[in-house]
Coordinates of C-alpha atoms in Angstrom, one line a residue:
Chain A
M6 CA 301.9 241.2 145.0
E7 CA 300.3 238.2 145.6
Q8 CA 301.5 235.7 148.6
Y9 CA 300.3 232.5 149.9
L10 CA 301.0 230.4 153.0
G11 CA 302.9 227.9 152.3
I12 CA 302.9 224.9 154.8
D13 CA 304.9 221.5 154.7
V14 CA 303.8 218.8 156.9
G15 CA 306.7 216.8 158.3
G16 CA 307.6 214.0 161.0
T17 CA 309.5 216.0 162.5
N18 CA 308.4 219.6 162.0
V19 CA 305.8 221.4 160.3
K20 CA 307.0 224.7 158.5
M21 CA 305.1 227.6 157.7
G22 CA 305.7 230.9 155.8
I23 CA 304.3 233.5 153.9
V24 CA 305.5 233.0 150.2
D25 CA 305.5 235.4 147.3
A26 CA 304.0 233.6 144.7
T27 CA 306.7 236.2 142.0
D28 CA 310.2 235.4 143.8
G29 CA 309.2 232.6 146.1
R30 CA 310.8 234.8 148.9
I31 CA 309.7 233.3 152.5
S32 CA 308.6 235.6 155.4
N33 CA 307.3 235.1 158.6
F34 CA 309.2 231.4 158.4
Y35 CA 308.2 229.2 161.8
S36 CA 309.0 225.9 162.4
H37 CA 306.4 223.6 164.8
D38 CA 307.4 220.4 166.6
T39 CA 305.6 217.9 165.6
A40 CA 305.8 215.8 168.7
S41 CA 304.2 218.4 170.5
W42 CA 301.2 218.9 168.4
R43 CA 301.1 215.0 168.1
S44 CA 300.9 214.9 171.6
S45 CA 298.3 217.0 172.4
G46 CA 295.9 215.0 171.0
H47 CA 294.8 217.7 168.5
F48 CA 297.0 217.9 165.9
I49 CA 294.5 219.7 163.8
D50 CA 293.5 222.1 166.0
R51 CA 297.4 223.3 166.3
L52 CA 297.6 223.5 162.9
G53 CA 294.7 226.0 162.7
D54 CA 296.0 227.8 165.6
A55 CA 299.5 228.5 163.7
I56 CA 297.6 228.8 160.8
A57 CA 295.4 231.6 162.6
L58 CA 298.4 233.5 163.4
Q59 CA 299.5 233.5 160.1
L60 CA 296.0 234.7 158.6
V61 CA 296.1 237.5 161.2
E62 CA 299.4 239.0 160.2
Y63 CA 298.9 238.9 156.7
P64 CA 295.4 239.8 156.3
E65 CA 295.7 239.6 152.6
V66 CA 296.7 236.0 151.8
K67 CA 293.8 234.2 150.9
R68 CA 295.1 230.9 149.5
V69 CA 296.8 228.1 151.9
G70 CA 298.6 225.5 150.4
I71 CA 299.4 222.3 152.6
G72 CA 302.3 219.4 151.5
V73 CA 301.8 215.9 154.0
P74 CA 304.0 213.0 153.7
G75 CA 301.6 210.6 152.9
L76 CA 298.4 209.5 150.8
T77 CA 295.7 211.8 150.1
T78 CA 291.9 211.0 148.5
R79 CA 291.7 211.7 144.8
D80 CA 289.9 215.0 145.2
R81 CA 292.6 216.0 147.3
T82 CA 290.2 216.7 150.3
T83 CA 291.0 213.9 153.1
L84 CA 294.1 212.5 154.5
I85 CA 293.9 208.7 153.8
E86 CA 297.4 207.5 155.1
I87 CA 300.1 209.6 156.7
T88 CA 302.3 207.2 158.4
A89 CA 304.6 209.8 160.7
I90 CA 301.3 211.1 162.1
P91 CA 298.3 208.1 161.9
E92 CA 296.2 209.9 164.3
I93 CA 295.1 212.1 161.5
D94 CA 294.6 209.4 158.9
G95 CA 290.7 209.8 157.6
V96 CA 290.8 213.9 158.6
A97 CA 288.4 215.5 156.3
I98 CA 291.2 218.2 156.7
V99 CA 290.4 221.0 153.9
P100 CA 287.0 221.4 154.6
D101 CA 287.6 221.9 158.8
L102 CA 289.9 224.2 157.4
K103 CA 287.5 225.8 155.4
K104 CA 284.7 225.4 158.2
R105 CA 287.4 227.7 160.5
F106 CA 288.6 229.7 158.0
P107 CA 285.6 230.2 155.8
G108 CA 287.3 233.4 153.4
H109 CA 290.2 231.2 152.4
D110 CA 291.0 228.5 150.2
F111 CA 293.1 225.4 150.7
F112 CA 295.0 223.3 148.7
L113 CA 296.0 219.6 149.6
E114 CA 298.7 217.7 148.1
N115 CA 301.4 214.9 148.9
D116 CA 304.5 216.7 149.7
A117 CA 306.7 214.7 146.8
N118 CA 303.9 215.7 144.6
A119 CA 303.9 219.8 145.7
A120 CA 308.0 219.5 145.7
A121 CA 307.9 218.8 141.9
L122 CA 305.2 221.4 140.9
G123 CA 307.2 224.0 143.4
E124 CA 310.3 223.5 140.7
Y125 CA 307.8 224.7 138.2
Y126 CA 307.1 228.0 140.1
F127 CA 310.0 228.7 142.1
G128 CA 313.2 226.7 140.4
E129 CA 315.9 228.5 139.2
D130 CA 315.6 226.8 135.6
K131 CA 312.9 227.7 133.2
L132 CA 310.8 224.5 133.1
P133 CA 308.2 223.3 130.2
E134 CA 304.8 222.4 131.6
D135 CA 305.4 218.7 131.4
Y136 CA 308.0 217.2 133.5
I137 CA 308.9 214.0 135.9
F138 CA 310.8 214.1 139.1
V139 CA 312.6 211.6 140.7
T140 CA 314.0 211.8 144.1
L141 CA 317.0 209.9 145.2
G142 CA 317.2 209.4 149.0
T143 CA 316.1 206.4 151.3
G144 CA 313.5 204.9 148.9
I145 CA 313.0 206.4 145.0
G146 CA 310.0 209.0 145.2
G147 CA 308.6 210.9 142.2
A148 CA 306.1 212.8 140.5
A149 CA 304.6 213.9 137.0
I150 CA 304.0 217.9 136.7
I151 CA 301.3 217.7 133.4
D152 CA 300.0 221.2 131.8
K153 CA 301.5 222.6 135.3
K154 CA 299.7 220.3 137.5
V155 CA 300.4 217.3 139.1
F156 CA 299.5 214.4 137.5
K157 CA 297.1 212.3 139.7
G158 CA 296.6 208.8 137.4
G159 CA 293.9 207.2 138.0
G160 CA 293.6 206.5 141.6
G161 CA 294.7 209.6 142.7
N162 CA 298.3 208.6 143.7
A163 CA 300.1 208.2 140.3
M164 CA 303.8 208.1 140.0
E165 CA 305.6 205.3 142.4
P166 CA 309.0 204.9 140.4
G167 CA 310.8 203.3 143.3
H168 CA 308.1 200.4 142.9
I169 CA 308.6 199.4 139.6
P170 CA 310.0 196.0 138.7
S171 CA 313.9 196.3 138.1
K172 CA 317.0 194.0 138.6
N173 CA 317.0 191.1 140.4
S174 CA 313.6 190.7 141.0
K175 CA 313.3 193.8 143.2
V176 CA 311.6 196.9 142.5
L177 CA 313.7 200.0 141.8
E178 CA 314.1 201.6 145.7
R179 CA 315.7 198.1 146.5
N180 CA 318.3 198.5 144.2
I181 CA 319.0 201.8 144.4
G182 CA 317.8 203.0 147.4
K183 CA 320.4 204.9 149.7
K184 CA 321.1 201.4 151.9
E185 CA 321.1 199.6 148.6
L186 CA 323.1 201.6 147.2
L187 CA 325.9 201.4 150.1
D188 CA 325.5 197.4 150.3
M189 CA 326.2 197.5 146.8
A190 CA 329.2 199.6 147.1
N191 CA 330.9 197.8 149.8
A192 CA 330.3 194.5 148.1
M193 CA 331.8 195.9 145.0
R194 CA 334.8 197.2 147.2
A195 CA 335.5 193.8 148.6
S196 CA 336.0 192.2 145.2
Y197 CA 337.6 195.2 144.4
T198 CA 341.6 194.8 143.4
G199 CA 342.5 198.2 142.0
E200 CA 343.4 201.3 143.7
T201 CA 340.1 203.0 145.5
Q202 CA 340.2 205.7 148.3
L203 CA 336.7 204.0 149.5
P204 CA 337.3 201.9 152.9
A205 CA 337.2 198.2 152.8
D206 CA 335.8 197.8 156.3
G207 CA 332.1 198.1 155.4
T208 CA 331.7 201.7 155.9
I209 CA 331.1 203.8 153.0
S210 CA 329.0 206.6 152.8
T211 CA 327.1 208.3 150.2
T212 CA 329.3 211.7 150.7
G213 CA 331.8 209.7 150.5
L214 CA 330.9 207.9 147.5
V215 CA 330.4 211.3 145.8
A216 CA 333.8 212.9 146.9
A217 CA 335.7 209.8 145.9
A218 CA 333.5 209.9 142.2
A219 CA 334.7 213.7 142.3
G220 CA 338.2 212.7 142.9
G221 CA 338.1 210.3 140.1
D222 CA 337.9 207.3 141.7
E223 CA 337.6 204.4 139.5
L224 CA 335.4 202.5 141.7
A225 CA 332.8 204.8 143.4
K226 CA 332.5 205.8 139.4
Q227 CA 331.5 202.5 138.6
V228 CA 329.3 202.1 141.4
F229 CA 327.3 204.9 140.3
Y230 CA 327.6 203.8 136.7
E231 CA 325.4 200.8 138.1
M232 CA 322.9 202.9 139.6
G233 CA 322.1 205.7 136.6
Y234 CA 321.9 202.3 134.5
L235 CA 319.4 201.0 136.9
L236 CA 317.4 204.7 137.4
G237 CA 317.8 205.3 133.1
E238 CA 316.0 202.0 132.4
G239 CA 313.3 203.3 135.1
L240 CA 313.1 206.1 133.6
V241 CA 312.8 204.7 130.3
A242 CA 309.5 203.4 131.1
M243 CA 308.0 206.3 132.3
I244 CA 309.2 208.2 129.3
R245 CA 307.2 205.8 127.1
I246 CA 304.0 205.8 129.3
L247 CA 304.1 209.4 130.1
D248 CA 305.6 210.5 126.8
I249 CA 307.5 213.7 128.8
T250 CA 311.4 214.3 127.9
T251 CA 312.1 216.6 130.4
I252 CA 313.3 215.0 133.8
L253 CA 314.3 216.5 137.2
I254 CA 316.2 214.6 139.6
G255 CA 316.0 216.1 143.3
G256 CA 316.4 214.1 146.7
G257 CA 319.4 213.6 149.3
I258 CA 321.4 211.5 146.9
S259 CA 321.1 214.1 143.7
A260 CA 324.1 214.8 144.7
S261 CA 325.6 212.2 142.6
F262 CA 323.8 213.7 139.5
E263 CA 327.1 214.0 137.5
Y264 CA 328.1 211.0 138.1
I265 CA 325.0 208.7 137.1
L266 CA 324.1 210.8 134.2
P267 CA 326.2 209.0 131.8
A268 CA 324.9 205.6 132.5
I269 CA 321.5 207.4 132.2
N270 CA 322.2 209.3 129.1
E271 CA 323.5 205.6 127.5
R272 CA 320.5 203.9 128.3
F273 CA 318.2 206.8 126.6
N274 CA 320.5 206.5 123.3
Y275 CA 320.0 202.8 123.5
W276 CA 316.4 202.7 124.0
L277 CA 315.1 206.0 123.1
T278 CA 313.8 207.0 119.1
P279 CA 314.4 210.3 118.1
Y280 CA 310.9 211.4 118.6
Y281 CA 312.2 211.2 122.3
T282 CA 315.6 211.9 122.3
K283 CA 314.9 214.9 120.2
T284 CA 313.9 216.8 123.0
I285 CA 315.5 215.1 126.3
S286 CA 316.7 216.9 128.7
I287 CA 317.8 215.6 132.3
K288 CA 319.1 218.0 134.9
R289 CA 319.3 218.2 138.9
A290 CA 316.0 220.2 140.9
T291 CA 317.5 223.6 142.4
L292 CA 315.1 223.9 145.3
A293 CA 316.7 222.4 148.3
N294 CA 315.8 222.7 151.8
D295 CA 312.5 225.0 150.7
A296 CA 311.3 222.3 148.6
G297 CA 309.0 221.3 150.7
L298 CA 307.3 225.1 151.5
L299 CA 307.7 226.3 148.5
G300 CA 306.0 223.3 147.0
A301 CA 302.9 223.9 149.8
A302 CA 302.7 227.6 148.1
S303 CA 302.8 225.9 144.5
L304 CA 299.4 224.5 145.0
C305 CA 297.9 228.1 145.6
F306 CA 298.6 228.7 141.8
D307 CA 295.2 228.5 139.2
Chain B
M3 CA 268.5 209.4 120.4
E4 CA 271.9 211.0 119.5
Q5 CA 273.9 209.5 117.0
Y6 CA 277.5 210.7 115.8
L7 CA 279.5 209.5 112.3
G8 CA 282.3 207.3 113.4
I9 CA 285.3 207.0 110.9
D10 CA 287.9 204.2 111.2
V11 CA 291.0 205.3 109.0
G12 CA 293.2 202.4 108.1
G13 CA 295.8 201.5 105.7
T14 CA 293.6 199.1 103.8
N15 CA 289.9 200.5 104.4
V16 CA 288.4 203.7 105.5
K17 CA 285.1 202.6 107.0
M18 CA 282.3 204.7 108.4
G19 CA 278.7 204.7 109.5
I20 CA 276.0 206.2 111.8
V21 CA 276.4 205.3 115.8
D22 CA 273.5 205.3 118.1
A23 CA 275.2 206.6 121.0
T24 CA 273.2 204.8 123.4
D25 CA 273.8 201.4 121.9
G26 CA 276.2 201.5 119.3
R27 CA 274.3 200.2 116.8
I28 CA 275.7 200.7 113.3
S29 CA 273.6 202.2 110.2
N30 CA 274.5 202.8 106.7
F31 CA 277.9 201.4 107.1
Y32 CA 280.4 202.1 104.2
S33 CA 283.8 200.8 103.7
H34 CA 286.0 202.9 101.1
D35 CA 289.5 201.6 99.7
T36 CA 292.2 203.7 100.7
A37 CA 294.7 203.0 98.0
S38 CA 292.0 204.5 95.5
W39 CA 291.7 207.5 97.8
R40 CA 295.2 207.7 97.7
S41 CA 295.5 207.5 94.2
S42 CA 293.2 209.8 93.6
G43 CA 295.8 212.4 94.9
H44 CA 293.1 214.5 97.1
F45 CA 293.0 211.8 100.2
I46 CA 291.1 214.6 102.2
D47 CA 288.3 215.6 99.8
R48 CA 287.6 212.0 98.9
L49 CA 287.4 211.9 103.2
G50 CA 285.5 215.1 103.1
D51 CA 283.0 213.8 100.0
A52 CA 282.0 210.5 101.8
I53 CA 281.8 212.7 105.4
A54 CA 279.4 215.1 103.1
L55 CA 277.2 211.9 101.6
Q56 CA 276.5 210.8 105.5
L57 CA 275.6 214.0 106.7
V58 CA 273.1 214.7 103.8
E59 CA 271.5 211.3 104.8
Y60 CA 271.5 211.9 108.4
P61 CA 271.7 215.7 109.0
E62 CA 270.4 214.8 112.4
V63 CA 274.4 214.0 113.3
K64 CA 276.5 217.1 114.3
R65 CA 279.3 215.1 115.7
V66 CA 282.0 213.1 113.6
G67 CA 284.7 211.4 115.3
I68 CA 288.0 210.2 113.6
G69 CA 290.2 207.5 114.6
V70 CA 293.6 207.5 112.1
P71 CA 296.5 205.1 112.4
G72 CA 299.4 206.9 114.1
L73 CA 300.4 210.4 115.7
T74 CA 298.9 213.6 115.8
T75 CA 299.3 216.6 117.5
R76 CA 298.4 216.9 120.8
D77 CA 295.7 219.6 120.5
R78 CA 294.5 216.6 118.1
T79 CA 293.9 219.2 115.0
T80 CA 296.7 217.8 113.1
L81 CA 298.3 214.8 111.7
I82 CA 301.7 213.9 112.4
E83 CA 303.2 210.4 111.4
I84 CA 300.6 207.9 109.4
T85 CA 302.8 205.8 108.4
A86 CA 300.1 204.0 105.8
I87 CA 299.2 207.4 104.5
P88 CA 302.5 209.9 104.6
E89 CA 301.2 212.2 102.2
I90 CA 298.4 212.9 104.6
D91 CA 301.0 214.0 107.0
G92 CA 301.1 217.7 108.6
V93 CA 297.6 218.0 107.3
A94 CA 295.0 220.1 109.8
I95 CA 292.7 218.0 109.2
V96 CA 290.2 219.2 111.5
P97 CA 290.0 222.9 110.8
D98 CA 290.3 221.3 107.3
L99 CA 287.1 219.5 107.4
K100 CA 285.4 222.3 109.9
K101 CA 286.0 224.9 107.0
R102 CA 284.1 222.6 104.8
F103 CA 281.0 221.4 107.4
P104 CA 280.9 224.6 109.7
G105 CA 277.9 223.1 111.6
H106 CA 279.7 220.4 112.6
D107 CA 282.2 219.4 115.0
F108 CA 285.2 216.9 114.6
F109 CA 287.1 214.6 116.9
L110 CA 290.3 213.3 116.1
E111 CA 292.5 210.3 117.8
N112 CA 294.6 207.6 117.5
D113 CA 293.1 204.9 116.4
A114 CA 294.6 202.6 119.4
N115 CA 293.4 204.9 121.6
A116 CA 289.7 205.7 120.4
A117 CA 289.2 201.8 120.8
A118 CA 290.4 201.9 124.0
L119 CA 287.9 204.5 124.4
G120 CA 285.1 202.9 122.6
E121 CA 284.9 200.1 125.1
Y122 CA 284.0 202.4 127.5
Y123 CA 281.0 203.6 126.0
F124 CA 280.1 200.8 123.8
G125 CA 281.9 197.6 125.6
E126 CA 280.1 194.9 126.9
D127 CA 281.0 195.4 130.4
K128 CA 280.3 198.3 132.9
L129 CA 283.9 199.8 132.9
P130 CA 285.3 202.3 135.7
E131 CA 286.7 205.3 134.5
D132 CA 290.5 205.2 134.7
Y133 CA 291.4 201.4 132.9
I134 CA 294.9 200.6 131.0
F135 CA 293.8 199.2 127.6
V136 CA 296.9 196.9 125.8
T137 CA 296.7 195.4 122.3
L138 CA 298.5 192.2 121.7
G139 CA 299.5 191.7 118.1
T140 CA 302.1 192.1 115.6
G141 CA 303.0 195.0 118.1
I142 CA 302.4 195.4 121.8
G143 CA 299.9 198.5 121.7
G144 CA 298.0 200.4 124.0
A145 CA 296.2 203.2 125.7
A146 CA 295.0 204.6 129.5
I147 CA 291.4 206.3 129.8
I148 CA 291.9 208.7 132.8
D149 CA 288.7 210.2 133.8
K150 CA 286.7 208.7 130.6
K151 CA 289.0 210.5 128.6
V152 CA 292.5 209.3 126.8
F153 CA 295.2 209.9 128.5
K154 CA 297.7 212.3 126.3
G155 CA 300.5 212.4 128.6
G156 CA 302.8 215.4 128.2
G157 CA 304.1 215.5 124.5
G158 CA 300.2 213.9 123.3
N159 CA 301.6 210.5 122.6
A160 CA 301.4 208.4 126.0
M161 CA 301.0 204.6 126.5
E162 CA 303.7 203.0 124.4
P163 CA 303.8 200.0 126.3
G164 CA 305.3 197.9 123.4
H165 CA 308.3 200.0 123.9
I166 CA 309.3 199.8 127.2
P167 CA 312.3 198.0 128.3
S168 CA 312.2 194.3 128.9
K169 CA 313.9 190.9 129.2
N170 CA 317.2 190.3 127.1
S171 CA 317.6 194.1 126.3
K172 CA 314.3 194.0 124.3
V173 CA 311.4 196.3 124.6
L174 CA 308.5 194.3 125.3
E175 CA 307.2 194.1 121.8
R176 CA 310.5 192.7 120.7
N177 CA 309.9 189.5 122.9
I178 CA 306.0 189.0 122.6
G179 CA 304.7 190.8 119.7
K180 CA 303.6 187.8 117.4
K181 CA 306.3 187.0 115.3
E182 CA 308.2 187.3 118.5
L183 CA 305.9 184.7 120.2
L184 CA 306.4 182.2 117.4
D185 CA 309.9 182.5 117.0
M186 CA 310.1 181.2 120.7
A187 CA 307.6 178.9 120.4
N188 CA 309.5 177.3 117.4
A189 CA 312.7 177.2 119.5
M190 CA 310.8 176.0 122.8
R191 CA 309.5 173.3 120.5
A192 CA 312.9 172.2 118.9
S193 CA 314.3 171.6 122.7
Y194 CA 311.3 170.1 123.8
T195 CA 311.5 166.3 124.5
G196 CA 307.5 165.9 125.7
E197 CA 304.2 165.4 124.3
T198 CA 302.9 168.2 122.2
Q199 CA 300.7 168.6 119.4
L200 CA 302.7 171.6 118.1
P201 CA 304.7 171.1 114.7
A202 CA 308.5 170.7 115.4
D203 CA 308.9 172.3 112.0
G204 CA 309.2 175.7 112.5
T205 CA 305.7 176.5 111.4
I206 CA 303.7 177.0 114.5
S207 CA 300.7 179.4 114.1
T208 CA 298.9 181.9 117.1
T209 CA 295.6 179.7 116.3
G210 CA 297.9 176.5 116.8
L211 CA 299.1 177.8 119.8
V212 CA 296.0 178.9 121.6
A213 CA 294.1 175.3 120.2
A214 CA 297.1 173.6 121.8
A215 CA 296.8 175.4 124.9
A216 CA 293.0 174.9 124.9
G217 CA 293.6 171.4 125.0
G218 CA 295.9 171.0 127.8
D219 CA 299.1 170.9 125.9
E220 CA 301.6 171.1 128.0
L221 CA 304.6 173.4 125.8
A222 CA 301.4 175.9 124.7
K223 CA 301.0 176.4 128.0
Q224 CA 304.6 177.0 128.8
V225 CA 304.8 179.4 125.9
F226 CA 301.5 181.2 126.9
Y227 CA 303.1 181.5 130.6
E228 CA 306.1 182.9 129.1
M229 CA 304.6 185.6 127.1
G230 CA 302.0 186.5 130.6
Y231 CA 305.4 186.6 132.8
L232 CA 306.7 189.5 130.3
L233 CA 303.3 191.0 130.0
G234 CA 302.9 191.3 133.7
E235 CA 306.0 192.9 134.3
G236 CA 305.5 195.8 131.9
L237 CA 301.8 195.9 133.3
V238 CA 303.1 196.3 136.8
A239 CA 305.2 199.5 135.8
M240 CA 302.3 201.1 134.0
I241 CA 300.0 200.2 137.3
R242 CA 302.6 202.0 139.7
I243 CA 303.3 205.2 137.4
L244 CA 299.6 205.4 136.2
D245 CA 297.8 203.8 139.7
I246 CA 295.3 202.3 137.5
T247 CA 294.3 199.0 138.5
T248 CA 291.7 198.1 135.9
I249 CA 293.2 196.4 132.8
L250 CA 291.7 195.7 129.0
I251 CA 293.5 193.4 127.0
G252 CA 292.5 193.3 123.0
G253 CA 294.2 192.6 119.6
G254 CA 294.7 189.7 117.7
I255 CA 296.7 187.5 119.7
S256 CA 294.0 188.3 122.9
A257 CA 292.8 184.7 122.1
S258 CA 295.0 183.7 124.2
F259 CA 294.1 185.6 127.3
E260 CA 293.1 183.1 129.6
Y261 CA 296.5 181.1 129.1
I262 CA 298.7 184.1 129.7
L263 CA 296.3 185.0 132.9
P264 CA 297.7 182.7 135.2
A265 CA 301.3 184.4 134.7
I266 CA 300.0 187.7 134.7
N267 CA 298.4 187.0 138.1
E268 CA 301.4 185.9 139.4
R269 CA 303.8 188.7 138.9
F270 CA 300.8 190.8 140.3
N271 CA 301.0 189.4 143.4
Y272 CA 305.0 189.6 143.4
W273 CA 305.1 193.0 142.8
L274 CA 301.8 194.5 143.5
T275 CA 301.0 196.1 147.4
P276 CA 297.6 195.4 148.4
Y277 CA 296.4 199.4 147.9
Y278 CA 296.3 197.7 143.9
T279 CA 295.5 194.1 144.4
K280 CA 292.7 195.2 146.4
T281 CA 290.8 196.2 143.1
I282 CA 293.0 194.8 140.4
S283 CA 291.1 193.5 137.2
I284 CA 292.0 192.3 134.5
K285 CA 289.7 191.1 131.3
R286 CA 289.6 190.7 127.9
A287 CA 288.5 193.5 125.6
T288 CA 284.9 192.9 124.3
L289 CA 284.7 195.0 121.1
A290 CA 285.9 193.4 118.2
N291 CA 285.6 193.9 114.4
D292 CA 283.9 197.5 115.3
A293 CA 286.3 198.5 117.9
G294 CA 287.9 200.7 115.2
L295 CA 284.7 202.5 114.0
L296 CA 282.9 202.4 117.4
G297 CA 285.7 204.0 119.2
A298 CA 285.8 207.2 116.4
A299 CA 282.5 207.5 117.4
S300 CA 283.4 207.4 121.4
L301 CA 285.1 210.5 120.5
C302 CA 282.3 212.5 120.3
F303 CA 281.1 212.1 123.9
D304 CA 281.4 215.4 126.1

C-alpha cells in the first residue's frame, strides 16, 4: 500500500499528513501555525523539521508533494512569488529539501493546480484524463489537467481564468468574484420591485443568496443567472483554446453550482458545436476541506 | 545533411518536396492536382505513388511529414474530418503508409498547426520554444507551440481562436474574418463624412484597405483599429490561459499587421500585468507560400 506525504502550505496554516495512495485516507495529520514558523526567521528549516518527524514515523514513505499559494518556476523546483510568505520567494525549495532528505523525492506545485489534480486521484467521481477546474471565491482561479498532469502552458503558470476579458471592460473575477457578486446582488436588490427574501440594506451574503435561490427566490436566481452567464462565456473561450469538455467547479461559492448551471448550459449551447457539446460535462468538485492536502499528495503519482 | 519529405495536402493541390533540415531549401518540388487524385477513387494510393517516386530518388530520406486541411485523431494516425476531401475521412493514413513504406516514419498534423511549427524551424526569426500563432484570412485560425511541439490540448484539436466569444454575441472570426472585415469597412464607409480613398459603392477590398492605410487614410486606419481591438481582446484570453507571450500573426490578411498593431498593443497594456508585458512580443509570421510544405517537413524533427 503506497503512501505519500502531502503538504499544503497556506498563509494561515501548513497542513500535512500521510496519504494512502489507494483511497486518499489521511493519517498523522498536523496543522502548523504559519505565523510562528515565519517569525522564527527559518521557515524552510521548520518545514524541514516537520517533514523529518513525519518521515521518521513513516519510513516507507519516499515521496513528498507540496502545494504552495503562489507562483513557482516552470521546472517546479523554486518558489517565485508566494504573496502570503514573501520571505521564501526565490528559495530553491526542492533541491534544498532533497539535500536534507536525499532518499526522498519532492514534488512542488501551485496549490490550485494541486487541488485540481487531486480531484483526479482522490475525487468521488471517475474523471477523464483531461479537464478544466475553476474555483469560485474571492477570485476566480483555475487549472487545466491534461493527460493526468497539470497543464503548465508556456511560462509555467497557465490558466488564469479570473483574468480573461469579460463584461464592462473588466476581467472575469472583477465581475463575478465574491465581492463583485455581492455588489451586483445588492445593486439588483435596490432596484427590484418584486417579492424577495434578500435584504434591501446592502447586507446580502453568499450564503443568503444560495439559501434564497434554493427557496425559489426569483431575484437570487437572476443574480446567479448573470454570474453563470459570464462564467459560461469565459468557459467557452477555455474550451475552444484547450479542447477540453469536462469542467469541474470548486471553491467557496461553488455551493451556487445548481443555480449558475442553467445559464452556463445556455451559453454552451449558444456558442459550441456538436464536436464539443456531445461530450460536454460540468459538475462540482468533490474534495472539500481536504482538497489542498490530497492535491499535494496527488503530485507524487507518476 | 538531414532531409525530410514534406507534403502539404490541400483542397486544390497536393504539394510535396524534399526539405533540407538545416536551411529549409526545397528540392524536387511537385504540385499534384487534388481533383484528379480524388476522381481516380484511390486518393491514398495516388498519394502513396507520389511518395514512392520521391523516396526512390532520395533513398536517404527516412521521415515524411504530412499536413492536412482538417481534423485528425489525437494520436495523429488517422484522418477524422477533411472537409475538402471527405472520402478520406476515417482513413488510418499513418499505419497505411507505414505498411507500404516500412522503413520510413510518417508524421501527420493539421496544416495550420504544421505551418505554426514550421516558423520555429524554418522562419526568419529565432523564436522561443513557446508561441501562439494566429492566421488572419477568411477565418481566424491558429495554433500554439509549447516546448517546440504542437499543443494538442485535451481532445487533440486545441486552439480555435476564431471561435472564442467576441463582440455582439459573435465568435471572433464572424467579426474580423475577411468577409466580415470588408462588411464592416463598407458600413463604416457609408456613414463616413471625412476624406477617404476607399470606394463608397460597397467594393472595398482587403488590398485596397491596406493600401489606403499605408497612405495614411484615416477611415482605413479606423477599420484596422477595430479589427486589432477585437483580435487583441481574443489574444489576451489566449495569453492568460496558455501563459505564452510570443505571438505570430500570419495568413492572407496579415499584410494589415502594421495597422492592427496599435490597437492590439493598447489592449495588451489595458489587460495584462507586468508578468506578461515584460516579455510580450508580437510579430508577423515569415514563411509565406512555402509555409504549408515547410510546416509539414518540420513535423519530422524530434
